[in-house]
mmCIF file of C-alpha atoms in Angstrom:
data_model
loop_
_atom_site.group_PDB
_atom_site.id
_atom_site.type_symbol
_atom_site.label_atom_id
_atom_site.label_comp_id
_atom_site.label_asym_id
_atom_site.label_seq_id
_atom_site.Cartn_x
_atom_site.Cartn_y
_atom_site.Cartn_z
ATOM 1 C CA MET L 1 -4.846 -41.378 110.537
ATOM 2 C CA ASP L 2 -1.823 -39.518 108.801
ATOM 3 C CA PHE L 3 -0.246 -38.765 112.188
ATOM 4 C CA ALA L 4 -0.602 -42.427 113.316
ATOM 5 C CA GLY L 5 0.643 -43.847 110.601
ATOM 6 C CA ASN L 6 3.732 -41.461 110.792
ATOM 7 C CA LEU L 7 4.190 -42.551 114.735
ATOM 8 C CA PHE L 8 4.082 -45.933 113.599
ATOM 9 C CA LYS L 9 6.691 -45.532 111.095
ATOM 10 C CA THR L 10 9.041 -43.440 113.394
ATOM 11 C CA PHE L 11 8.737 -46.158 116.248
ATOM 12 C CA GLY L 12 9.299 -48.968 113.530
ATOM 13 C CA ARG L 13 12.426 -46.975 112.020
ATOM 14 C CA GLY L 14 13.740 -46.583 116.006
ATOM 15 C CA LEU L 15 12.987 -50.177 116.862
ATOM 16 C CA GLY L 16 14.882 -51.183 113.838
ATOM 17 C CA ASN L 17 17.802 -49.233 114.726
ATOM 18 C CA VAL L 18 17.694 -50.718 118.354
ATOM 19 C CA LEU L 19 17.651 -54.395 117.061
ATOM 20 C CA PHE L 20 19.802 -53.602 113.860
ATOM 21 C CA PRO L 21 21.667 -50.818 114.164
ATOM 22 C CA ARG L 22 23.484 -48.808 110.955
ATOM 23 C CA VAL L 23 26.934 -49.743 111.215
ATOM 24 C CA CYS L 24 29.813 -48.225 108.790
ATOM 25 C CA ILE L 25 30.523 -51.096 106.472
ATOM 26 C CA CYS L 26 33.984 -50.183 106.411
ATOM 27 C CA CYS L 27 35.118 -49.694 110.296
ATOM 28 C CA GLY L 28 31.981 -51.189 111.933
ATOM 29 C CA MET L 29 31.066 -47.836 114.037
ATOM 30 C CA GLU L 30 27.389 -46.706 114.056
ATOM 31 C CA VAL L 31 26.699 -44.144 111.748
ATOM 32 C CA THR L 32 23.684 -41.944 111.133
ATOM 33 C CA GLU L 33 21.075 -42.131 108.721
ATOM 34 C CA GLN L 34 22.644 -39.162 107.157
ATOM 35 C CA GLN L 35 25.847 -41.051 106.775
ATOM 36 C CA LYS L 36 24.648 -43.737 104.773
ATOM 37 C CA GLN L 37 27.021 -47.080 104.759
ATOM 38 C CA ILE L 38 30.316 -44.922 105.090
ATOM 39 C CA CYS L 39 31.249 -42.871 108.514
ATOM 40 C CA THR L 40 32.811 -39.582 108.597
ATOM 41 C CA PHE L 41 35.890 -40.095 109.799
ATOM 42 C CA CYS L 42 36.418 -43.400 107.342
ATOM 43 C CA LEU L 43 35.407 -40.652 104.345
ATOM 44 C CA MET L 44 37.380 -37.938 105.493
ATOM 45 C CA GLU L 45 40.520 -39.400 107.825
ATOM 46 C CA ARG L 46 41.060 -43.021 107.493
ATOM 47 C CA PHE L 47 42.765 -43.304 103.969
ATOM 48 C CA GLN L 48 45.814 -41.614 102.209
ATOM 49 C CA ASP L 49 45.567 -38.693 99.876
ATOM 50 C CA ALA L 50 46.833 -39.855 96.557
ATOM 51 C CA ASN L 51 47.696 -36.411 95.275
ATOM 52 C CA PRO L 52 48.126 -33.822 98.535
ATOM 53 C CA GLY L 53 50.111 -31.454 96.540
ATOM 54 C CA ASN L 54 47.625 -31.126 93.875
ATOM 55 C CA SER L 55 49.496 -31.584 90.865
ATOM 56 C CA MET L 56 47.866 -32.489 87.510
ATOM 57 C CA GLN L 57 48.387 -36.033 87.884
ATOM 58 C CA SER L 58 48.525 -38.337 90.754
ATOM 59 C CA ALA L 59 50.663 -41.164 88.908
ATOM 60 C CA VAL L 60 53.766 -41.452 87.794
ATOM 61 C CA GLU L 61 52.477 -42.856 84.194
ATOM 62 C CA PHE L 62 53.200 -40.609 81.026
ATOM 63 C CA LEU L 63 50.000 -38.957 80.068
ATOM 64 C CA PRO L 64 48.822 -39.279 76.561
ATOM 65 C CA GLU L 65 48.617 -36.480 74.279
ATOM 66 C CA GLY L 66 45.073 -35.036 75.148
ATOM 67 C CA VAL L 67 44.697 -36.386 78.689
ATOM 68 C CA LEU L 68 45.073 -33.001 80.537
ATOM 69 C CA GLY L 69 44.775 -34.182 83.992
ATOM 70 C CA GLN L 70 44.686 -37.634 86.123
ATOM 71 C CA HIS L 71 43.652 -37.540 89.660
ATOM 72 C CA ALA L 72 42.791 -40.284 92.381
ATOM 73 C CA LEU L 73 41.261 -39.730 95.452
ATOM 74 C CA TRP L 74 43.262 -42.216 97.850
ATOM 75 C CA GLN L 75 46.071 -45.004 97.418
ATOM 76 C CA PHE L 76 44.646 -48.428 96.962
ATOM 77 C CA ASP L 77 45.601 -50.580 100.016
ATOM 78 C CA LYS L 78 45.898 -53.864 98.697
ATOM 79 C CA GLY L 79 44.339 -56.211 101.233
ATOM 80 C CA GLY L 80 42.960 -53.124 103.173
ATOM 81 C CA LYS L 81 39.935 -51.517 104.123
ATOM 82 C CA LEU L 82 39.998 -49.752 101.063
ATOM 83 C CA GLN L 83 40.088 -52.887 98.670
ATOM 84 C CA ASP L 84 37.476 -54.240 100.801
ATOM 85 C CA LEU L 85 34.944 -50.965 100.238
ATOM 86 C CA ILE L 86 35.553 -51.286 96.535
ATOM 87 C CA HIS L 87 34.810 -55.108 96.365
ATOM 88 C CA GLN L 88 31.764 -54.853 98.318
ATOM 89 C CA LEU L 89 30.692 -51.807 95.772
ATOM 90 C CA LYS L 90 31.436 -54.216 92.798
ATOM 91 C CA TYR L 91 30.641 -57.675 93.993
ATOM 92 C CA ASP L 92 27.828 -57.303 97.011
ATOM 93 C CA ARG L 93 25.980 -54.628 95.151
ATOM 94 C CA LEU L 94 26.175 -52.082 97.897
ATOM 95 C CA THR L 95 25.791 -49.261 95.266
ATOM 96 C CA GLN L 96 25.145 -46.542 98.034
ATOM 97 C CA VAL L 97 29.209 -46.797 98.558
ATOM 98 C CA GLY L 98 29.849 -45.962 95.073
ATOM 99 C CA ILE L 99 27.648 -42.929 95.478
ATOM 100 C CA GLN L 100 29.291 -41.639 98.596
ATOM 101 C CA LEU L 101 32.549 -42.629 97.207
ATOM 102 C CA GLY L 102 31.706 -40.156 94.118
ATOM 103 C CA ALA L 103 30.810 -37.705 96.281
ATOM 104 C CA ARG L 104 34.079 -37.844 98.212
ATOM 105 C CA LEU L 105 35.937 -37.729 95.118
ATOM 106 C CA GLY L 106 33.683 -34.740 93.704
ATOM 107 C CA SER L 107 34.647 -32.802 97.059
ATOM 108 C CA ARG L 108 38.300 -33.335 96.646
ATOM 109 C CA ILE L 109 38.070 -31.759 93.153
ATOM 110 C CA GLN L 110 36.708 -28.616 94.696
ATOM 111 C CA LYS L 111 39.602 -28.402 96.471
ATOM 112 C CA HIS L 112 42.027 -29.101 93.337
ATOM 113 C CA PRO L 113 42.781 -25.360 92.167
ATOM 114 C CA GLN L 114 43.717 -26.036 88.480
ATOM 115 C CA LEU L 115 41.400 -29.178 88.198
ATOM 116 C CA LEU L 116 38.770 -27.292 89.162
ATOM 117 C CA SER L 117 39.751 -24.262 87.194
ATOM 118 C CA LEU L 118 39.631 -26.524 84.253
ATOM 119 C CA ILE L 119 36.398 -27.613 84.589
ATOM 120 C CA GLU L 120 35.190 -23.975 85.567
ATOM 121 C CA GLU L 121 36.720 -23.188 81.780
ATOM 122 C CA TYR L 122 34.400 -25.888 80.053
ATOM 123 C CA ARG L 123 31.586 -25.504 82.419
ATOM 124 C CA GLU L 124 28.997 -25.378 79.576
ATOM 125 C CA ASN L 125 30.755 -27.886 77.502
ATOM 126 C CA CYS L 126 31.608 -30.942 79.804
ATOM 127 C CA VAL L 127 30.301 -34.392 80.352
ATOM 128 C CA MET L 128 31.376 -37.298 82.724
ATOM 129 C CA VAL L 129 31.667 -40.776 80.822
ATOM 130 C CA PRO L 130 31.764 -43.922 83.649
ATOM 131 C CA VAL L 131 34.307 -46.591 82.100
ATOM 132 C CA PRO L 132 31.364 -48.727 80.420
ATOM 133 C CA LEU L 133 30.916 -52.283 81.199
ATOM 134 C CA HIS L 134 30.374 -54.946 78.321
ATOM 135 C CA TYR L 135 26.456 -55.919 78.184
ATOM 136 C CA TRP L 136 26.947 -59.294 79.369
ATOM 137 C CA LYS L 137 29.192 -58.447 82.428
ATOM 138 C CA PHE L 138 26.394 -55.569 83.192
ATOM 139 C CA MET L 139 23.792 -58.122 82.583
ATOM 140 C CA ARG L 140 25.447 -60.491 85.278
ATOM 141 C CA ARG L 141 26.233 -57.153 88.178
ATOM 142 C CA GLY L 142 23.087 -55.426 87.424
ATOM 143 C CA PHE L 143 24.854 -52.178 87.617
ATOM 144 C CA ASN L 144 27.917 -50.416 86.488
ATOM 145 C CA GLN L 145 29.802 -49.292 89.636
ATOM 146 C CA ALA L 146 31.987 -46.561 87.808
ATOM 147 C CA PHE L 147 27.873 -45.161 87.179
ATOM 148 C CA LYS L 148 27.597 -44.875 90.807
ATOM 149 C CA VAL L 149 30.877 -43.435 91.161
ATOM 150 C CA ALA L 150 30.112 -40.621 88.715
ATOM 151 C CA GLN L 151 26.360 -40.262 90.183
ATOM 152 C CA GLY L 152 28.245 -38.968 93.360
ATOM 153 C CA VAL L 153 30.980 -36.890 91.770
ATOM 154 C CA GLU L 154 27.765 -35.318 89.599
ATOM 155 C CA GLN L 155 26.346 -34.225 93.155
ATOM 156 C CA ARG L 156 29.337 -32.257 93.853
ATOM 157 C CA LEU L 157 30.318 -30.924 90.641
ATOM 158 C CA ASP L 158 27.132 -30.628 88.651
ATOM 159 C CA ILE L 159 28.520 -32.106 85.837
ATOM 160 C CA PRO L 160 25.785 -34.567 83.507
ATOM 161 C CA ILE L 161 26.780 -37.904 82.814
ATOM 162 C CA CYS L 162 26.773 -39.339 79.331
ATOM 163 C CA GLY L 163 23.951 -41.389 77.994
ATOM 164 C CA ILE L 164 24.593 -45.466 78.650
ATOM 165 C CA LYS L 165 24.568 -46.040 74.949
ATOM 166 C CA ASP L 166 26.835 -42.837 73.616
ATOM 167 C CA VAL L 167 29.959 -44.974 74.423
ATOM 168 C CA ILE L 168 29.865 -48.860 74.960
ATOM 169 C CA ARG L 169 32.473 -51.361 75.835
ATOM 170 C CA GLN L 170 32.510 -53.295 72.466
ATOM 171 C CA LYS L 171 35.038 -56.035 73.587
ATOM 172 C CA ASN L 172 34.032 -58.491 76.712
ATOM 173 C CA THR L 173 37.874 -57.775 78.032
ATOM 174 C CA ARG L 174 39.621 -60.177 80.671
ATOM 175 C CA SER L 175 40.014 -58.803 84.259
ATOM 176 C CA GLN L 176 43.244 -56.963 83.888
ATOM 177 C CA THR L 177 44.509 -58.394 87.659
ATOM 178 C CA GLY L 178 47.803 -60.601 87.195
ATOM 179 C CA PHE L 179 48.515 -58.546 83.677
ATOM 180 C CA ASP L 180 51.723 -56.803 83.031
ATOM 181 C CA LEU L 181 51.363 -53.389 81.178
ATOM 182 C CA GLU L 182 52.058 -54.985 77.449
ATOM 183 C CA GLU L 183 48.992 -57.731 78.290
ATOM 184 C CA ARG L 184 46.505 -54.975 79.700
ATOM 185 C CA ASN L 185 47.153 -52.620 76.716
ATOM 186 C CA GLU L 186 46.361 -55.664 74.336
ATOM 187 C CA ASN L 187 43.505 -56.897 76.173
ATOM 188 C CA MET L 188 42.243 -53.104 76.476
ATOM 189 C CA LYS L 189 42.876 -52.697 72.510
ATOM 190 C CA ASP L 190 39.696 -51.558 70.419
ATOM 191 C CA ALA L 191 37.735 -52.249 73.799
ATOM 192 C CA PHE L 192 35.477 -49.176 73.128
ATOM 193 C CA LYS L 193 33.629 -47.513 70.567
ATOM 194 C CA VAL L 194 31.994 -43.852 70.849
ATOM 195 C CA LYS L 195 28.490 -44.515 69.419
ATOM 196 C CA LYS L 196 27.175 -40.577 69.417
ATOM 197 C CA GLN L 197 30.120 -38.498 68.660
ATOM 198 C CA ASP L 198 28.124 -35.624 68.528
ATOM 199 C CA GLN L 199 27.689 -35.890 72.398
ATOM 200 C CA PHE L 200 31.552 -35.121 73.287
ATOM 201 C CA ARG L 201 32.343 -33.102 70.010
ATOM 202 C CA GLU L 202 34.806 -30.082 71.205
ATOM 203 C CA LYS L 203 33.855 -30.999 75.064
ATOM 204 C CA LEU L 204 35.817 -31.583 78.164
ATOM 205 C CA VAL L 205 35.227 -35.123 78.802
ATOM 206 C CA ILE L 206 35.605 -36.617 82.212
ATOM 207 C CA ILE L 207 36.247 -40.161 82.538
ATOM 208 C CA VAL L 208 35.457 -41.646 86.082
ATOM 209 C CA ASP L 209 36.162 -45.176 87.093
ATOM 210 C CA ASP L 210 36.955 -46.909 90.754
ATOM 211 C CA VAL L 211 40.517 -47.794 90.567
ATOM 212 C CA PHE L 212 43.632 -46.254 88.740
ATOM 213 C CA THR L 213 46.603 -48.771 88.121
ATOM 214 C CA THR L 214 48.705 -48.224 84.617
ATOM 215 C CA GLY L 215 45.889 -46.441 82.763
ATOM 216 C CA ALA L 216 45.504 -48.971 79.797
ATOM 217 C CA THR L 217 41.653 -48.651 80.585
ATOM 218 C CA THR L 218 41.110 -44.919 80.703
ATOM 219 C CA PHE L 219 44.025 -44.260 78.381
ATOM 220 C CA GLU L 220 42.307 -46.465 75.682
ATOM 221 C CA LEU L 221 38.652 -44.845 75.948
ATOM 222 C CA SER L 222 40.624 -41.489 75.967
ATOM 223 C CA GLY L 223 41.778 -42.220 72.815
ATOM 224 C CA GLU L 224 38.442 -42.879 71.468
ATOM 225 C CA LEU L 225 36.878 -39.891 73.066
ATOM 226 C CA LEU L 226 39.513 -37.799 71.917
ATOM 227 C CA GLU L 227 39.469 -39.079 68.092
ATOM 228 C CA ALA L 228 35.492 -38.424 68.332
ATOM 229 C CA GLY L 229 36.286 -34.939 68.833
ATOM 230 C CA ALA L 230 36.505 -34.191 72.405
ATOM 231 C CA ALA L 231 38.642 -31.142 73.395
ATOM 232 C CA GLY L 232 40.611 -32.943 76.094
ATOM 233 C CA VAL L 233 40.070 -35.681 78.936
ATOM 234 C CA ILE L 234 40.584 -35.541 82.658
ATOM 235 C CA ILE L 235 40.474 -39.128 84.503
ATOM 236 C CA LEU L 236 39.474 -39.319 88.035
ATOM 237 C CA THR L 237 39.378 -42.522 90.473
ATOM 238 C CA VAL L 238 38.413 -43.457 93.671
ATOM 239 C CA ALA L 239 41.676 -45.445 94.095
ATOM 240 C CA GLN L 240 45.385 -45.391 92.781
ATOM 241 C CA ALA L 241 47.328 -48.908 92.682
#
């Protein structure tokens, strides 16, 4: 029965691949089961590296005190395929996309000598914080896209993710789209609260998000974590707008 069952499953899987072939959601090319939802070319070659020189920050914004590094994987392409990928992750519930993008981000950090050295220095005292969603937004969406990205990073860097209640978004902020820098900062003021400070005291905290634009969100979260006693903060994102 086991042999027959396995044979039936294999046949069914093969028939399904013929009738409904697996394709990359980015370029439409056929992908293998191992490639999941994004093909190897799109993960490795399609998008522009946001920090080819491996500097300690990929953006031009001045980093606040205590933020030791900021790195984005790719340059954002407004209206392009990367924006589509992130949109599908956030609004079409394609959570595997977030994990794949996070794994690619983690692999890129493995090739960033300075950031990797800093992480290794704090190896036993390092924790990831996906940028939290407000409770109501989380309930509507059903998941946190930043958490999915962090899961992918965890696969490569073996850094634990904090508990969902350790840091919360206490303010249901409006979308930052269309805001100038001053409006973004005001929108994010007092948005986060560290509920369990002992989870971050004297630790290197790695904030993970999907897109870095002006830093208003991640800088506000960084300030709360540093006030809670974090030794330093690194910000990692998939894209940089």
